[in-house]
């Protein structure tokens, strides 16, 4: 599989029948329902939550970036309940039914331990053999996002020096290797690929890299698109294994194609409307949360390669940096600085099989 190549879009670039991809059918229209929820979450001058971790009973645990307290969202009663205090988190990911792994905000934070939050007992447990993460890096590092790999290890993107990996099986943490002379590489989005490799998205340049845990090596991409300012803050994997990159500040989307190993980039519309997080709804539409106040929630229709705004429903008056898919298929989106969360539901009326017989699509 060729990796790191960039290819311009042409009219005959990889055409295929839509039905050939997971037997998908083109939707005639997508309905987006956006509900704003009043909550007791205190407003903060900096980001309130860094992650939302869904459980099997319809709720979600909200991991604090600054508030210092875990909250639980009860989706049945639409209530937010305060739980135990915990040190501010830089990133978080669920690693088992009752365990949420978290990092500190940075290596210069007051509490620099790796912590697992036990949802069953509502308490924080220091892990990583009690190590100080500052000892793993030569200078200050900010932890961005975390993801659970196919090998059961946690991979964390950082603003420099390669990243961090935590192995729950051995309770050990280590810094990931980075390219010599590239200590300023800043990676935000981190997404596991179906084959076990880990895709990191660069937030300072229009490049990405893939880490192979088996070989402990990186492969770096060529520029994704022609614009060097395409800086992506997050990423999300589609049902077919492709990865979409989310840019904060515009409607440009990048994409990694798992079948070909190609990276592509395309402008999906003009205007200042960036996205900082996304989650798949229960019917597999990718829901983007706006990072600008007053902008609409957006759904990416990956079958037709279009963005669908919820502006005809209602714009969202907050900025959002964390989201998750609830067990009922709705998407919970958490606020940046305000006391109002959002729940998004999507649905689509689909064409019949006869209507999709001749439907065709292509990669970006």
Short mmCIF file of C-alpha atoms in Angstrom, two decimals:
data_model
loop_
_atom_site.label_atom_id
_atom_site.label_comp_id
_atom_site.label_asym_id
_atom_site.label_seq_id
_atom_site.Cartn_x
_atom_site.Cartn_y
_atom_site.Cartn_z
CA UNK A 1 0.00 0.00 0.00
CA UNK A 2 1.46 3.32 -1.03
CA UNK A 3 1.48 5.91 1.73
CA UNK A 4 2.11 9.61 1.75
CA UNK A 5 1.18 10.34 -1.85
CA UNK A 6 -0.91 13.29 -2.89
CA UNK A 7 -2.97 13.20 -6.04
CA UNK A 8 -5.08 15.93 -7.62
CA UNK A 9 -8.74 15.28 -8.18
CA UNK A 10 -9.74 14.58 -11.76
CA UNK A 11 -13.04 13.63 -13.31
CA UNK A 12 -11.97 10.01 -13.72
CA UNK A 13 -10.28 9.59 -10.33
CA UNK A 14 -11.31 6.29 -8.78
CA UNK A 15 -15.01 6.25 -9.74
CA UNK A 16 -17.06 3.54 -8.09
CA UNK A 17 -20.64 2.58 -7.50
CA UNK A 18 -21.95 3.76 -4.18
CA UNK A 19 -23.54 0.37 -3.54
CA UNK A 20 -20.12 -1.26 -3.70
CA UNK A 21 -19.09 0.54 -0.51
CA UNK A 22 -20.74 -1.21 2.44
CA UNK A 23 -23.93 -1.47 0.31
CA UNK A 24 -24.55 2.20 1.10
CA UNK A 25 -27.44 4.09 -0.47
CA UNK A 26 -27.65 7.75 -1.26
CA UNK A 27 -29.93 9.74 1.04
CA UNK A 28 -32.37 12.16 -0.53
CA UNK A 29 -32.22 14.41 2.52
CA UNK A 30 -30.77 14.45 6.02
CA UNK A 31 -32.78 15.71 8.96
CA UNK A 32 -30.80 17.32 11.79
CA UNK A 33 -32.34 17.94 15.20
CA UNK A 34 -30.34 20.19 17.53
CA UNK A 35 -31.44 20.47 21.17
CA UNK A 36 -29.71 22.85 23.58
CA UNK A 37 -29.68 21.71 27.20
CA UNK A 38 -29.54 23.94 30.25
CA UNK A 39 -26.99 22.53 32.65
CA UNK A 40 -25.46 23.32 36.04
CA UNK A 41 -21.98 23.30 34.52
CA UNK A 42 -20.19 26.42 35.71
CA UNK A 43 -18.89 28.82 33.10
CA UNK A 44 -15.13 29.02 32.83
CA UNK A 45 -12.67 31.43 31.29
CA UNK A 46 -10.92 28.49 29.63
CA UNK A 47 -12.12 25.25 28.09
CA UNK A 48 -14.51 23.47 30.43
CA UNK A 49 -14.26 19.87 29.17
CA UNK A 50 -11.72 17.99 27.15
CA UNK A 51 -13.66 14.77 26.46
CA UNK A 52 -17.05 13.10 26.69
CA UNK A 53 -16.98 9.32 27.30
CA UNK A 54 -20.25 7.48 26.61
CA UNK A 55 -21.42 4.43 28.56
CA UNK A 56 -23.84 1.61 27.66
CA UNK A 57 -26.90 3.02 29.45
CA UNK A 58 -27.31 6.26 27.52
CA UNK A 59 -25.13 8.54 29.60
CA UNK A 60 -21.67 10.03 29.32
CA UNK A 61 -18.84 11.05 31.62
CA UNK A 62 -17.50 14.57 31.08
CA UNK A 63 -13.79 14.94 31.81
CA UNK A 64 -12.74 18.43 32.95
CA UNK A 65 -10.04 20.54 31.38
CA UNK A 66 -10.14 23.19 34.07
CA UNK A 67 -13.17 22.74 36.36
CA UNK A 68 -11.56 19.89 38.32
CA UNK A 69 -14.74 17.82 38.65
CA UNK A 70 -16.12 14.92 36.64
CA UNK A 71 -19.73 15.32 35.53
CA UNK A 72 -22.16 12.64 34.38
CA UNK A 73 -24.77 13.36 31.73
CA UNK A 74 -28.03 11.47 32.30
CA UNK A 75 -29.59 11.39 28.83
CA UNK A 76 -32.92 9.99 30.07
CA UNK A 77 -33.58 12.98 32.31
CA UNK A 78 -31.29 15.40 30.45
CA UNK A 79 -29.46 16.17 33.67
CA UNK A 80 -25.82 16.82 34.56
CA UNK A 81 -24.69 15.38 37.89
CA UNK A 82 -21.43 16.34 39.59
CA UNK A 83 -19.13 13.50 40.67
CA UNK A 84 -15.68 13.36 42.25
CA UNK A 85 -13.02 15.98 41.82
CA UNK A 86 -10.09 15.14 39.58
CA UNK A 87 -7.06 17.06 38.41
CA UNK A 88 -7.60 18.91 35.08
CA UNK A 89 -7.24 16.60 32.08
CA UNK A 90 -5.45 17.22 28.81
CA UNK A 91 -6.88 14.16 27.05
CA UNK A 92 -9.05 11.18 27.95
CA UNK A 93 -10.22 7.89 26.42
CA UNK A 94 -12.17 4.88 27.64
CA UNK A 95 -9.99 1.77 27.96
CA UNK A 96 -12.47 -0.66 29.57
CA UNK A 97 -16.09 -0.79 30.71
CA UNK A 98 -15.39 1.08 33.95
CA UNK A 99 -12.07 2.79 33.27
CA UNK A 100 -11.26 6.14 31.63
CA UNK A 101 -7.60 6.93 31.04
CA UNK A 102 -6.55 10.59 31.37
CA UNK A 103 -3.39 12.66 30.99
CA UNK A 104 -2.60 15.95 32.69
CA UNK A 105 -2.95 19.13 30.64
CA UNK A 106 0.82 19.40 30.20
CA UNK A 107 4.15 18.34 31.67
CA UNK A 108 4.21 21.56 33.70
CA UNK A 109 0.80 21.05 35.31
CA UNK A 110 0.57 20.89 39.08
CA UNK A 111 -0.36 17.19 39.06
CA UNK A 112 1.60 15.49 36.27
CA UNK A 113 0.51 11.89 36.89
CA UNK A 114 -1.33 9.66 34.48
CA UNK A 115 -4.69 8.85 36.03
CA UNK A 116 -7.44 6.30 35.41
CA UNK A 117 -10.89 7.37 36.53
CA UNK A 118 -12.88 4.41 37.88
CA UNK A 119 -16.51 5.09 36.90
CA UNK A 120 -17.86 2.30 39.12
CA UNK A 121 -16.20 3.62 42.28
CA UNK A 122 -16.11 7.28 41.24
CA UNK A 123 -12.46 7.75 42.08
CA UNK A 124 -9.15 8.55 40.40
CA UNK A 125 -6.23 6.10 40.45
CA UNK A 126 -2.63 7.06 39.61
CA UNK A 127 -1.12 4.72 37.00
CA UNK A 128 1.96 4.56 34.80
CA UNK A 129 3.93 3.22 37.77
CA UNK A 130 3.33 6.59 39.37
CA UNK A 131 5.72 8.25 36.95
CA UNK A 132 5.96 12.00 36.41
CA UNK A 133 5.27 12.53 32.69
CA UNK A 134 7.66 15.48 32.70
CA UNK A 135 10.50 12.97 33.01
CA UNK A 136 9.61 11.46 29.62
CA UNK A 137 10.24 14.61 27.56
CA UNK A 138 13.17 17.04 27.26
CA UNK A 139 10.94 20.12 27.48
CA UNK A 140 7.36 21.23 28.12
CA UNK A 141 4.71 19.20 26.27
CA UNK A 142 0.96 19.80 25.99
CA UNK A 143 -1.23 16.70 25.68
CA UNK A 144 -3.88 17.03 22.95
CA UNK A 145 -6.05 13.94 22.31
CA UNK A 146 -6.02 10.25 23.18
CA UNK A 147 -7.17 7.11 21.35
CA UNK A 148 -7.23 3.40 22.15
CA UNK A 149 -5.24 1.36 19.65
CA UNK A 150 -6.03 -2.08 18.29
CA UNK A 151 -3.20 -3.43 20.46
CA UNK A 152 -4.92 -2.20 23.64
CA UNK A 153 -2.44 0.62 24.19
CA UNK A 154 -3.36 4.29 24.54
CA UNK A 155 -1.80 6.72 22.05
CA UNK A 156 -1.72 10.41 22.92
CA UNK A 157 -0.93 13.25 20.53
CA UNK A 158 1.22 16.10 21.82
CA UNK A 159 2.25 19.54 20.64
CA UNK A 160 5.87 18.38 20.19
CA UNK A 161 8.30 15.47 20.64
CA UNK A 162 6.33 12.71 18.97
CA UNK A 163 3.62 11.80 21.46
CA UNK A 164 3.01 9.41 24.34
CA UNK A 165 1.96 5.76 24.63
CA UNK A 166 0.54 4.04 27.73
CA UNK A 167 0.27 0.26 28.02
CA UNK A 168 -2.45 -0.81 30.53
CA UNK A 169 -1.19 -4.41 30.46
CA UNK A 170 2.21 -3.45 31.91
CA UNK A 171 1.20 -0.13 33.51
CA UNK A 172 4.05 1.67 31.74
CA UNK A 173 4.27 4.89 29.76
CA UNK A 174 6.84 6.02 27.21
CA UNK A 175 7.42 8.86 24.79
CA UNK A 176 6.92 7.95 21.14
CA UNK A 177 9.94 8.41 18.87
CA UNK A 178 10.01 11.47 16.63
CA UNK A 179 11.93 12.47 13.55
CA UNK A 180 15.38 13.86 14.32
CA UNK A 181 15.42 17.63 14.13
CA UNK A 182 11.62 17.87 14.19
CA UNK A 183 11.09 18.58 17.87
CA UNK A 184 8.56 21.31 17.03
CA UNK A 185 6.14 18.96 15.26
CA UNK A 186 2.68 19.53 16.71
CA UNK A 187 0.06 16.80 16.40
CA UNK A 188 -3.53 17.14 17.57
CA UNK A 189 -5.82 14.55 15.99
CA UNK A 190 -5.00 10.88 16.64
CA UNK A 191 -6.99 8.04 15.03
CA UNK A 192 -6.39 4.25 15.07
CA UNK A 193 -6.57 2.63 11.63
CA UNK A 194 -8.21 -0.79 11.04
CA UNK A 195 -4.81 -2.44 10.48
CA UNK A 196 -3.49 -1.30 13.87
CA UNK A 197 -1.44 1.69 12.75
CA UNK A 198 -2.03 5.12 14.32
CA UNK A 199 -2.69 8.24 12.24
CA UNK A 200 -1.54 11.59 13.67
CA UNK A 201 -2.70 14.91 12.18
CA UNK A 202 -0.42 17.95 12.26
CA UNK A 203 -1.94 21.16 13.62
CA UNK A 204 0.87 23.44 12.42
CA UNK A 205 1.21 22.26 8.83
CA UNK A 206 -0.80 20.41 6.20
CA UNK A 207 0.88 17.09 6.84
CA UNK A 208 0.18 13.86 8.70
CA UNK A 209 2.12 10.83 9.81
CA UNK A 210 1.31 7.21 10.51
CA UNK A 211 2.94 5.33 13.38
CA UNK A 212 3.39 1.57 13.06
CA UNK A 213 3.49 0.06 16.58
CA UNK A 214 4.81 -3.25 15.27
CA UNK A 215 7.86 -1.63 13.65
CA UNK A 216 7.97 1.41 15.96
CA UNK A 217 8.48 3.63 12.94
CA UNK A 218 6.75 6.62 11.34
CA UNK A 219 5.84 7.30 7.73
CA UNK A 220 5.35 10.96 6.89
CA UNK A 221 2.90 12.21 4.29
CA UNK A 222 3.48 14.68 1.52
CA UNK A 223 1.54 17.98 1.81
CA UNK A 224 -2.20 17.36 2.03
CA UNK A 225 -3.54 19.78 -0.55
CA UNK A 226 -1.82 22.82 -1.99
CA UNK A 227 -2.46 25.24 0.86
CA UNK A 228 0.21 25.17 3.56
CA UNK A 229 -2.24 26.78 6.00
CA UNK A 230 -4.47 23.70 6.08
CA UNK A 231 -3.98 22.94 9.74
CA UNK A 232 -6.21 20.26 11.13
CA UNK A 233 -7.12 20.06 14.82
CA UNK A 234 -9.00 16.78 15.00
CA UNK A 235 -9.79 13.63 13.07
CA UNK A 236 -12.51 11.00 12.96
CA UNK A 237 -12.75 7.58 11.32
CA UNK A 238 -15.63 6.73 9.00
CA UNK A 239 -17.33 3.30 8.95
CA UNK A 240 -15.30 2.23 5.89
CA UNK A 241 -11.99 3.00 7.63
CA UNK A 242 -11.27 6.32 5.91
CA UNK A 243 -10.23 9.18 8.20
CA UNK A 244 -11.59 12.73 7.91
CA UNK A 245 -9.49 15.66 9.16
CA UNK A 246 -11.27 18.58 10.76
CA UNK A 247 -9.94 22.10 10.35
CA UNK A 248 -10.58 24.93 12.78
CA UNK A 249 -11.16 28.19 10.92
CA UNK A 250 -12.65 27.12 7.60
CA UNK A 251 -14.76 24.46 5.91
CA UNK A 252 -11.81 22.59 4.41
CA UNK A 253 -11.73 18.87 5.03
CA UNK A 254 -8.82 16.52 4.53
CA UNK A 255 -9.15 12.79 4.09
CA UNK A 256 -7.02 9.66 4.31
CA UNK A 257 -8.24 6.82 2.07
CA UNK A 258 -7.57 3.49 3.72
CA UNK A 259 -7.92 1.51 0.46
CA UNK A 260 -5.34 3.49 -1.53
CA UNK A 261 -3.20 5.09 1.17
CA UNK A 262 -3.76 8.50 -0.44
CA UNK A 263 -4.33 11.82 1.30
CA UNK A 264 -6.64 14.36 -0.31
CA UNK A 265 -8.01 17.76 0.59
CA UNK A 266 -10.96 19.78 -0.58
CA UNK A 267 -12.68 23.10 0.14
CA UNK A 268 -16.25 22.42 1.28
CA UNK A 269 -17.42 26.04 1.27
CA UNK A 270 -16.30 29.55 2.16
CA UNK A 271 -16.61 31.52 5.37
CA UNK A 272 -15.19 31.38 8.87
CA UNK A 273 -16.77 28.22 10.21
CA UNK A 274 -14.31 25.83 11.71
CA UNK A 275 -14.83 22.56 13.55
CA UNK A 276 -12.88 21.26 16.51
CA UNK A 277 -14.55 17.90 17.18
CA UNK A 278 -16.79 15.33 15.50
CA UNK A 279 -18.60 12.08 16.31
CA UNK A 280 -20.51 9.51 14.28
CA UNK A 281 -24.24 9.47 14.87
CA UNK A 282 -26.08 6.19 15.24
CA UNK A 283 -26.92 6.15 11.53
CA UNK A 284 -23.27 6.79 10.62
CA UNK A 285 -23.39 10.48 9.71
CA UNK A 286 -20.36 12.41 10.92
CA UNK A 287 -21.58 15.28 13.11
CA UNK A 288 -19.25 18.30 13.30
CA UNK A 289 -19.43 20.72 16.22
CA UNK A 290 -18.74 24.41 15.47
CA UNK A 291 -15.76 26.16 17.01
CA UNK A 292 -17.31 29.58 16.31
CA UNK A 293 -20.25 30.92 18.30
CA UNK A 294 -23.46 31.37 16.32
CA UNK A 295 -22.54 28.82 13.65
CA UNK A 296 -24.61 25.72 12.85
CA UNK A 297 -23.89 22.14 13.69
CA UNK A 298 -22.90 20.39 10.47
CA UNK A 299 -23.28 16.81 9.23
CA UNK A 300 -20.87 15.28 6.72
CA UNK A 301 -22.59 12.94 4.27
CA UNK A 302 -19.61 10.75 3.37
CA UNK A 303 -21.57 8.93 0.66
CA UNK A 304 -22.30 12.05 -1.37
CA UNK A 305 -19.25 13.98 -0.09
CA UNK A 306 -21.26 17.01 1.03
CA UNK A 307 -21.67 19.04 4.21
CA UNK A 308 -25.22 19.61 5.44
CA UNK A 309 -25.79 22.55 7.80
CA UNK A 310 -28.39 22.64 10.54
CA UNK A 311 -28.78 26.40 10.02
CA UNK A 312 -32.38 25.92 8.95
CA UNK A 313 -33.00 24.43 12.40
CA UNK A 314 -31.03 26.73 14.68
CA UNK A 315 -27.46 28.01 14.95
CA UNK A 316 -25.50 27.05 18.03
CA UNK A 317 -24.49 29.92 20.31
CA UNK A 318 -21.48 28.28 21.90
CA UNK A 319 -18.07 26.95 20.89
CA UNK A 320 -17.46 23.23 21.32
CA UNK A 321 -14.34 21.09 21.72
CA UNK A 322 -15.59 17.69 22.91
CA UNK A 323 -18.26 15.26 21.71
CA UNK A 324 -19.29 11.60 21.84
CA UNK A 325 -21.89 9.22 20.46
CA UNK A 326 -24.48 8.22 23.07
CA UNK A 327 -25.75 4.64 23.19
CA UNK A 328 -29.05 5.71 21.60
CA UNK A 329 -27.21 7.09 18.54
CA UNK A 330 -27.48 10.78 19.37
CA UNK A 331 -24.36 12.92 19.59
CA UNK A 332 -23.57 14.89 22.75
CA UNK A 333 -21.53 18.06 22.22
CA UNK A 334 -19.95 19.89 25.15
CA UNK A 335 -19.44 23.64 25.52
CA UNK A 336 -16.16 25.50 25.53
CA UNK A 337 -16.78 28.36 27.96
CA UNK A 338 -20.53 28.34 28.51
CA UNK A 339 -23.13 26.46 30.52
CA UNK A 340 -25.12 24.93 27.70
CA UNK A 341 -24.59 21.56 26.02
CA UNK A 342 -26.13 20.28 22.78
CA UNK A 343 -27.63 16.96 21.74
CA UNK A 344 -27.84 16.23 18.01
CA UNK A 345 -30.01 13.60 16.34
CA UNK A 346 -29.84 12.78 12.62
CA UNK A 347 -32.02 10.81 10.25
CA UNK A 348 -32.33 10.39 6.50
CA UNK A 349 -34.89 9.17 3.99
CA UNK A 350 -33.02 6.97 1.56
CA UNK A 351 -33.61 6.19 -2.08
CA UNK A 352 -34.82 2.78 -3.14
CA UNK A 353 -32.40 0.29 -4.64
CA UNK A 354 -33.67 1.13 -8.13
CA UNK A 355 -32.84 4.80 -7.59
CA UNK A 356 -29.24 3.97 -6.66
CA UNK A 357 -28.54 1.50 -9.46
CA UNK A 358 -26.79 4.13 -11.55
CA UNK A 359 -25.65 6.37 -8.71
CA UNK A 360 -21.94 6.96 -8.76
CA UNK A 361 -19.50 8.75 -6.51
CA UNK A 362 -15.78 9.36 -6.35
CA UNK A 363 -13.09 10.13 -3.84
CA UNK A 364 -12.13 13.70 -3.17
#
